[in-house]
Amino acid sequence: MPPKTPSHDNVNTVLKKAARLENNADTREQVKELIGVYAAALNVEPDNRTVLENLARNCFLMAYGYGRDVNEKTHYYVLSIQYAERALYLNQDFKARVDKGAKTWEALDVLTRNDMYALVSWYLSAGSYWKECLNGVERIINIVWARRFKKIITRMMEIDPAYLHGTPYYLWASYYSGAPSFAGGDLKKADNMFKKAIATGPMMLNFRRTRARALYTKTGNREAFVNDMKWVLSQDAHKAPLGYPLNVFIQRDARKGLSDVDRYFK
């Protein structure tokens, strides 16, 4: 970790500024500004868990929601992974294992509930990088990552399947609906896990948006697709979990999904 940098602001002051920005961050430029504010806080306190977790989350959003091309997506996904790993590194048992050469997926047994937020960001960014930034041949060559992803979700389930409104259930659902059959993809299991996730976190916008896109487009259920997307759009992005920047992107994506519905269902 880098040393602290002298600053006239303390971390709490910078975090308050970030919170004000986050309440209205619904454009690429605003999310990028938000990342810059958190990065400034990190210069003051490089081992601040809250700052590292927020950087991991917002760099993921920058890549997933606003990345303009593969290079930019790669840049922000990798940053997200690195910030998440720095947050995990604050766990002294994890640090000891990594310092001896273990990879993230080889030191999962020492992680605790306190590490879950960073682990979620790591998983989302690594999985999205694998899916969006590698071509078909590269994904096949790197299919070993599918086993690593499964190890990480399995560990999350062991720690707390209800964490972050049922996010581990959601991650399993996304895995089963997105993975090829030879890597464990299974639409019936996906459906079951989406139901468990939504029962645990009924106000999570991403659960229904992703179910519509990843499951219903494959099962051909147009009515369910439309219902899920309309439900997402009917919610208050400021009040739903995950925070305004992520929620407003999810709603924008749901609106696009509805406008493109005839492309998904013939």
CSV table of C-alpha atoms in Angstrom, one decimal:
chain,number,residue,atom,x,y,z
A,1,MET,CA,0.0,0.0,0.0
A,2,PRO,CA,1.3,3.5,-0.7
A,3,PRO,CA,2.2,5.9,2.1
A,4,LYS,CA,-0.1,8.6,3.3
A,5,THR,CA,0.0,11.9,1.5
A,6,PRO,CA,-0.2,15.2,3.4
A,7,SER,CA,-3.5,16.9,2.9
A,8,HIS,CA,-5.5,19.8,4.3
A,9,ASP,CA,-8.7,17.6,4.3
A,10,ASN,CA,-9.3,14.7,6.6
A,11,VAL,CA,-11.0,11.5,5.3
A,12,ASN,CA,-14.4,12.3,6.9
A,13,THR,CA,-14.5,15.7,5.1
A,14,VAL,CA,-13.8,14.0,1.8
A,15,LEU,CA,-16.4,11.3,2.5
A,16,LYS,CA,-19.0,13.9,3.2
A,17,LYS,CA,-18.3,15.5,-0.2
A,18,ALA,CA,-18.5,12.1,-1.9
A,19,ALA,CA,-21.8,11.4,-0.2
A,20,ARG,CA,-23.2,14.6,-1.6
A,21,LEU,CA,-22.0,13.8,-5.1
A,22,GLU,CA,-23.2,10.2,-4.9
A,23,ASN,CA,-26.8,11.4,-4.2
A,24,ASN,CA,-26.9,12.9,-7.8
A,25,ALA,CA,-24.3,10.9,-9.8
A,26,ASP,CA,-26.2,9.7,-12.8
A,27,THR,CA,-23.8,10.5,-15.7
A,28,ARG,CA,-20.5,9.2,-16.8
A,29,GLU,CA,-18.8,12.5,-15.8
A,30,GLN,CA,-20.3,12.5,-12.3
A,31,VAL,CA,-19.3,8.9,-11.6
A,32,LYS,CA,-15.8,9.7,-12.8
A,33,GLU,CA,-15.7,12.7,-10.5
A,34,LEU,CA,-16.9,10.6,-7.6
A,35,ILE,CA,-14.1,8.1,-8.2
A,36,GLY,CA,-11.7,11.1,-8.2
A,37,VAL,CA,-13.0,12.2,-4.8
A,38,TYR,CA,-12.6,8.8,-3.3
A,39,ALA,CA,-9.1,8.5,-4.8
A,40,ALA,CA,-8.2,11.8,-3.0
A,41,ALA,CA,-9.4,10.3,0.3
A,42,LEU,CA,-7.3,7.3,-0.3
A,43,ASN,CA,-4.2,9.5,-0.7
A,44,VAL,CA,-4.9,10.7,2.9
A,45,GLU,CA,-5.6,7.3,4.3
A,46,PRO,CA,-4.5,4.3,2.1
A,47,ASP,CA,-5.9,1.6,4.3
A,48,ASN,CA,-9.4,3.1,4.8
A,49,ARG,CA,-11.8,0.2,4.2
A,50,THR,CA,-14.8,2.4,3.4
A,51,VAL,CA,-12.9,4.3,0.8
A,52,LEU,CA,-11.5,1.2,-0.8
A,53,GLU,CA,-14.9,-0.5,-1.0
A,54,ASN,CA,-16.4,2.6,-2.5
A,55,LEU,CA,-13.7,2.8,-5.1
A,56,ALA,CA,-14.1,-0.8,-6.0
A,57,ARG,CA,-17.9,-0.4,-6.4
A,58,ASN,CA,-17.7,2.8,-8.5
A,59,CYS,CA,-14.9,1.6,-10.7
A,60,PHE,CA,-17.1,-1.4,-11.4
A,61,LEU,CA,-20.0,0.9,-12.3
A,62,MET,CA,-17.7,3.0,-14.5
A,63,ALA,CA,-16.7,-0.1,-16.5
A,64,TYR,CA,-20.0,-1.9,-16.6
A,65,GLY,CA,-22.3,1.1,-17.0
A,66,TYR,CA,-20.2,3.7,-18.8
A,67,GLY,CA,-17.2,2.0,-20.4
A,68,ARG,CA,-17.0,3.1,-24.0
A,69,ASP,CA,-14.8,0.3,-25.4
A,70,VAL,CA,-12.9,-2.8,-24.3
A,71,ASN,CA,-9.8,-0.8,-23.3
A,72,GLU,CA,-11.7,1.5,-21.0
A,73,LYS,CA,-13.7,-1.3,-19.5
A,74,THR,CA,-10.5,-3.3,-18.9
A,75,HIS,CA,-9.0,-0.3,-17.2
A,76,TYR,CA,-11.8,0.2,-14.7
A,77,TYR,CA,-12.5,-3.5,-14.1
A,78,VAL,CA,-8.9,-4.0,-13.2
A,79,LEU,CA,-8.9,-0.9,-10.9
A,80,SER,CA,-12.0,-2.3,-9.2
A,81,ILE,CA,-10.4,-5.7,-8.7
A,82,GLN,CA,-7.2,-4.0,-7.3
A,83,TYR,CA,-9.2,-1.8,-4.8
A,84,ALA,CA,-11.2,-4.8,-3.7
A,85,GLU,CA,-8.0,-6.8,-3.1
A,86,ARG,CA,-6.5,-4.0,-1.1
A,87,ALA,CA,-9.7,-4.0,1.1
A,88,LEU,CA,-9.4,-7.8,1.5
A,89,TYR,CA,-5.7,-7.3,2.4
A,90,LEU,CA,-6.8,-5.5,5.5
A,91,ASN,CA,-7.7,-8.9,6.9
A,92,GLN,CA,-4.5,-9.9,8.6
A,93,ASP,CA,-5.0,-13.6,8.0
A,94,PHE,CA,-5.7,-13.0,4.3
A,95,LYS,CA,-2.7,-10.8,4.1
A,96,ALA,CA,-0.5,-13.5,5.6
A,97,ARG,CA,-1.7,-16.0,3.1
A,98,VAL,CA,-1.3,-13.7,0.1
A,99,ASP,CA,2.2,-12.6,1.3
A,100,LYS,CA,3.1,-16.3,1.1
A,101,GLY,CA,1.9,-16.5,-2.5
A,102,ALA,CA,-1.7,-17.5,-2.3
A,103,LYS,CA,-4.2,-16.1,-4.9
A,104,THR,CA,-7.5,-14.6,-3.8
A,105,TRP,CA,-9.4,-17.8,-4.6
A,106,GLU,CA,-6.8,-19.8,-2.6
A,107,ALA,CA,-7.3,-17.8,0.6
A,108,LEU,CA,-11.1,-17.6,0.8
A,109,ASP,CA,-11.4,-19.7,4.0
A,110,VAL,CA,-9.9,-16.9,6.2
A,111,LEU,CA,-12.4,-14.2,4.9
A,112,THR,CA,-15.2,-13.1,7.1
A,113,ARG,CA,-18.5,-11.2,6.8
A,114,ASN,CA,-16.4,-8.0,7.2
A,115,ASP,CA,-14.8,-8.8,3.8
A,116,MET,CA,-18.0,-9.6,1.9
A,117,TYR,CA,-18.5,-6.2,0.3
A,118,ALA,CA,-15.1,-6.2,-1.2
A,119,LEU,CA,-15.4,-9.8,-2.3
A,120,VAL,CA,-18.7,-9.0,-4.1
A,121,SER,CA,-17.0,-6.1,-6.1
A,122,TRP,CA,-14.1,-8.4,-6.9
A,123,TYR,CA,-16.4,-11.1,-8.2
A,124,LEU,CA,-18.6,-8.7,-10.2
A,125,SER,CA,-15.6,-7.0,-11.8
A,126,ALA,CA,-13.6,-10.2,-12.5
A,127,GLY,CA,-16.7,-11.9,-13.9
A,128,SER,CA,-17.7,-9.0,-16.1
A,129,TYR,CA,-14.1,-8.6,-17.3
A,130,TRP,CA,-14.1,-12.3,-18.3
A,131,LYS,CA,-17.4,-11.9,-20.1
A,132,GLU,CA,-17.0,-8.5,-21.8
A,133,CYS,CA,-13.3,-8.0,-22.4
A,134,LEU,CA,-12.3,-11.4,-23.6
A,135,ASN,CA,-13.4,-12.8,-27.0
A,136,GLY,CA,-15.0,-16.2,-27.4
A,137,VAL,CA,-11.7,-18.1,-27.9
A,138,GLU,CA,-10.1,-16.3,-24.9
A,139,ARG,CA,-13.0,-17.2,-22.7
A,140,ILE,CA,-12.6,-20.9,-23.6
A,141,ILE,CA,-8.9,-20.7,-23.0
A,142,ASN,CA,-9.5,-19.1,-19.6
A,143,ILE,CA,-12.4,-21.4,-18.6
A,144,VAL,CA,-10.4,-22.2,-15.4
A,145,TRP,CA,-11.8,-18.9,-14.1
A,146,ALA,CA,-15.3,-20.4,-14.0
A,147,ARG,CA,-14.1,-22.8,-11.2
A,148,ARG,CA,-12.5,-19.8,-9.4
A,149,PHE,CA,-15.8,-17.9,-9.6
A,150,LYS,CA,-17.7,-20.9,-8.2
A,151,LYS,CA,-15.3,-21.1,-5.3
A,152,ILE,CA,-15.9,-17.5,-4.5
A,153,ILE,CA,-19.7,-17.7,-4.6
A,154,THR,CA,-19.5,-20.9,-2.5
A,155,ARG,CA,-17.5,-19.1,0.2
A,156,MET,CA,-20.0,-16.2,0.2
A,157,MET,CA,-22.8,-18.6,0.7
A,158,GLU,CA,-20.9,-20.2,3.6
A,159,ILE,CA,-20.4,-16.8,5.2
A,160,ASP,CA,-23.9,-15.4,4.8
A,161,PRO,CA,-26.2,-16.1,1.9
A,162,ALA,CA,-28.5,-13.2,2.9
A,163,TYR,CA,-25.6,-10.7,2.8
A,164,LEU,CA,-26.5,-7.4,1.1
A,165,HIS,CA,-30.1,-8.3,0.7
A,166,GLY,CA,-29.4,-11.8,-0.7
A,167,THR,CA,-26.6,-10.9,-3.1
A,168,PRO,CA,-24.9,-14.4,-2.9
A,169,TYR,CA,-28.1,-15.9,-4.1
A,170,TYR,CA,-28.2,-13.4,-6.9
A,171,LEU,CA,-24.6,-14.1,-7.9
A,172,TRP,CA,-25.4,-17.8,-8.1
A,173,ALA,CA,-28.4,-17.0,-10.2
A,174,SER,CA,-26.3,-14.9,-12.6
A,175,TYR,CA,-23.7,-17.6,-12.8
A,176,TYR,CA,-26.2,-20.4,-13.6
A,177,SER,CA,-27.9,-18.2,-16.2
A,178,GLY,CA,-24.8,-17.0,-17.9
A,179,ALA,CA,-22.3,-19.9,-17.8
A,180,PRO,CA,-22.2,-22.5,-20.6
A,181,SER,CA,-23.7,-25.9,-19.7
A,182,PHE,CA,-20.2,-27.5,-19.6
A,183,ALA,CA,-19.2,-25.0,-16.9
A,184,GLY,CA,-22.3,-25.5,-14.8
A,185,GLY,CA,-24.9,-23.3,-16.5
A,186,ASP,CA,-28.4,-24.4,-15.6
A,187,LEU,CA,-31.5,-22.3,-16.2
A,188,LYS,CA,-33.7,-24.2,-13.7
A,189,LYS,CA,-31.1,-23.6,-10.9
A,190,ALA,CA,-30.9,-19.9,-12.1
A,191,ASP,CA,-34.6,-19.5,-11.7
A,192,ASN,CA,-34.5,-21.0,-8.2
A,193,MET,CA,-31.7,-18.7,-7.1
A,194,PHE,CA,-33.3,-15.6,-8.5
A,195,LYS,CA,-36.4,-16.4,-6.5
A,196,LYS,CA,-34.4,-16.9,-3.3
A,197,ALA,CA,-32.5,-13.6,-4.0
A,198,ILE,CA,-35.8,-11.6,-4.6
A,199,ALA,CA,-37.4,-13.2,-1.5
A,200,THR,CA,-34.4,-12.0,0.6
A,201,GLY,CA,-34.0,-8.6,-1.1
A,202,PRO,CA,-37.4,-7.7,-2.6
A,203,MET,CA,-36.3,-4.1,-3.3
A,204,MET,CA,-33.0,-4.8,-5.1
A,205,LEU,CA,-33.4,-3.4,-8.6
A,206,ASN,CA,-30.6,-5.5,-10.1
A,207,PHE,CA,-32.1,-8.8,-9.1
A,208,ARG,CA,-35.2,-8.4,-11.3
A,209,ARG,CA,-33.4,-6.5,-14.1
A,210,THR,CA,-30.8,-9.3,-14.4
A,211,ARG,CA,-33.5,-12.0,-14.2
A,212,ALA,CA,-35.3,-10.4,-17.1
A,213,ARG,CA,-32.1,-10.1,-19.2
A,214,ALA,CA,-30.2,-13.3,-18.3
A,215,LEU,CA,-33.1,-15.7,-17.7
A,216,TYR,CA,-36.3,-14.7,-19.4
A,217,THR,CA,-34.7,-13.9,-22.7
A,218,LYS,CA,-33.4,-17.5,-22.7
A,219,THR,CA,-36.7,-19.1,-21.6
A,220,GLY,CA,-38.7,-17.0,-24.0
A,221,ASN,CA,-40.9,-15.5,-21.3
A,222,ARG,CA,-41.8,-12.1,-22.7
A,223,GLU,CA,-44.5,-11.2,-20.2
A,224,ALA,CA,-42.2,-11.9,-17.2
A,225,PHE,CA,-39.4,-9.9,-18.9
A,226,VAL,CA,-41.7,-6.9,-19.3
A,227,ASN,CA,-43.1,-7.2,-15.8
A,228,ASP,CA,-39.7,-7.2,-14.2
A,229,MET,CA,-38.4,-4.3,-16.2
A,230,LYS,CA,-41.5,-2.2,-15.5
A,231,TRP,CA,-41.2,-3.0,-11.8
A,232,VAL,CA,-37.6,-1.7,-11.9
A,233,LEU,CA,-38.7,1.5,-13.5
A,234,SER,CA,-41.4,2.1,-11.0
A,235,GLN,CA,-39.0,2.2,-8.0
A,236,ASP,CA,-37.4,5.2,-6.4
A,237,ALA,CA,-33.7,5.1,-7.3
A,238,HIS,CA,-32.8,7.2,-4.2
A,239,LYS,CA,-34.5,4.8,-1.8
A,240,ALA,CA,-33.7,1.4,-3.2
A,241,PRO,CA,-30.6,-0.5,-1.9
A,242,LEU,CA,-27.2,-0.3,-3.7
A,243,GLY,CA,-27.2,3.5,-3.9
A,244,TYR,CA,-28.4,6.1,-6.5
A,245,PRO,CA,-25.6,5.8,-9.1
A,246,LEU,CA,-26.0,2.1,-9.5
A,247,ASN,CA,-29.8,2.2,-9.3
A,248,VAL,CA,-30.2,4.9,-11.9
A,249,PHE,CA,-28.0,3.0,-14.3
A,250,ILE,CA,-30.0,-0.2,-13.7
A,251,GLN,CA,-33.2,1.8,-14.5
A,252,ARG,CA,-31.7,3.2,-17.6
A,253,ASP,CA,-30.8,-0.3,-18.7
A,254,ALA,CA,-34.3,-1.5,-17.9
A,255,ARG,CA,-35.8,1.2,-20.1
A,256,LYS,CA,-33.5,0.2,-22.9
A,257,GLY,CA,-34.6,-3.4,-22.4
A,258,LEU,CA,-38.2,-2.5,-22.8
A,259,SER,CA,-37.5,-0.5,-26.0
A,260,ASP,CA,-35.6,-3.5,-27.4
A,261,VAL,CA,-38.1,-6.1,-26.3
A,262,ASP,CA,-39.0,-7.1,-29.9
A,263,ARG,CA,-35.4,-8.0,-30.5
A,264,TYR,CA,-35.4,-10.5,-27.7
A,265,PHE,CA,-38.8,-12.1,-28.4
A,266,LYS,CA,-39.8,-12.9,-31.9
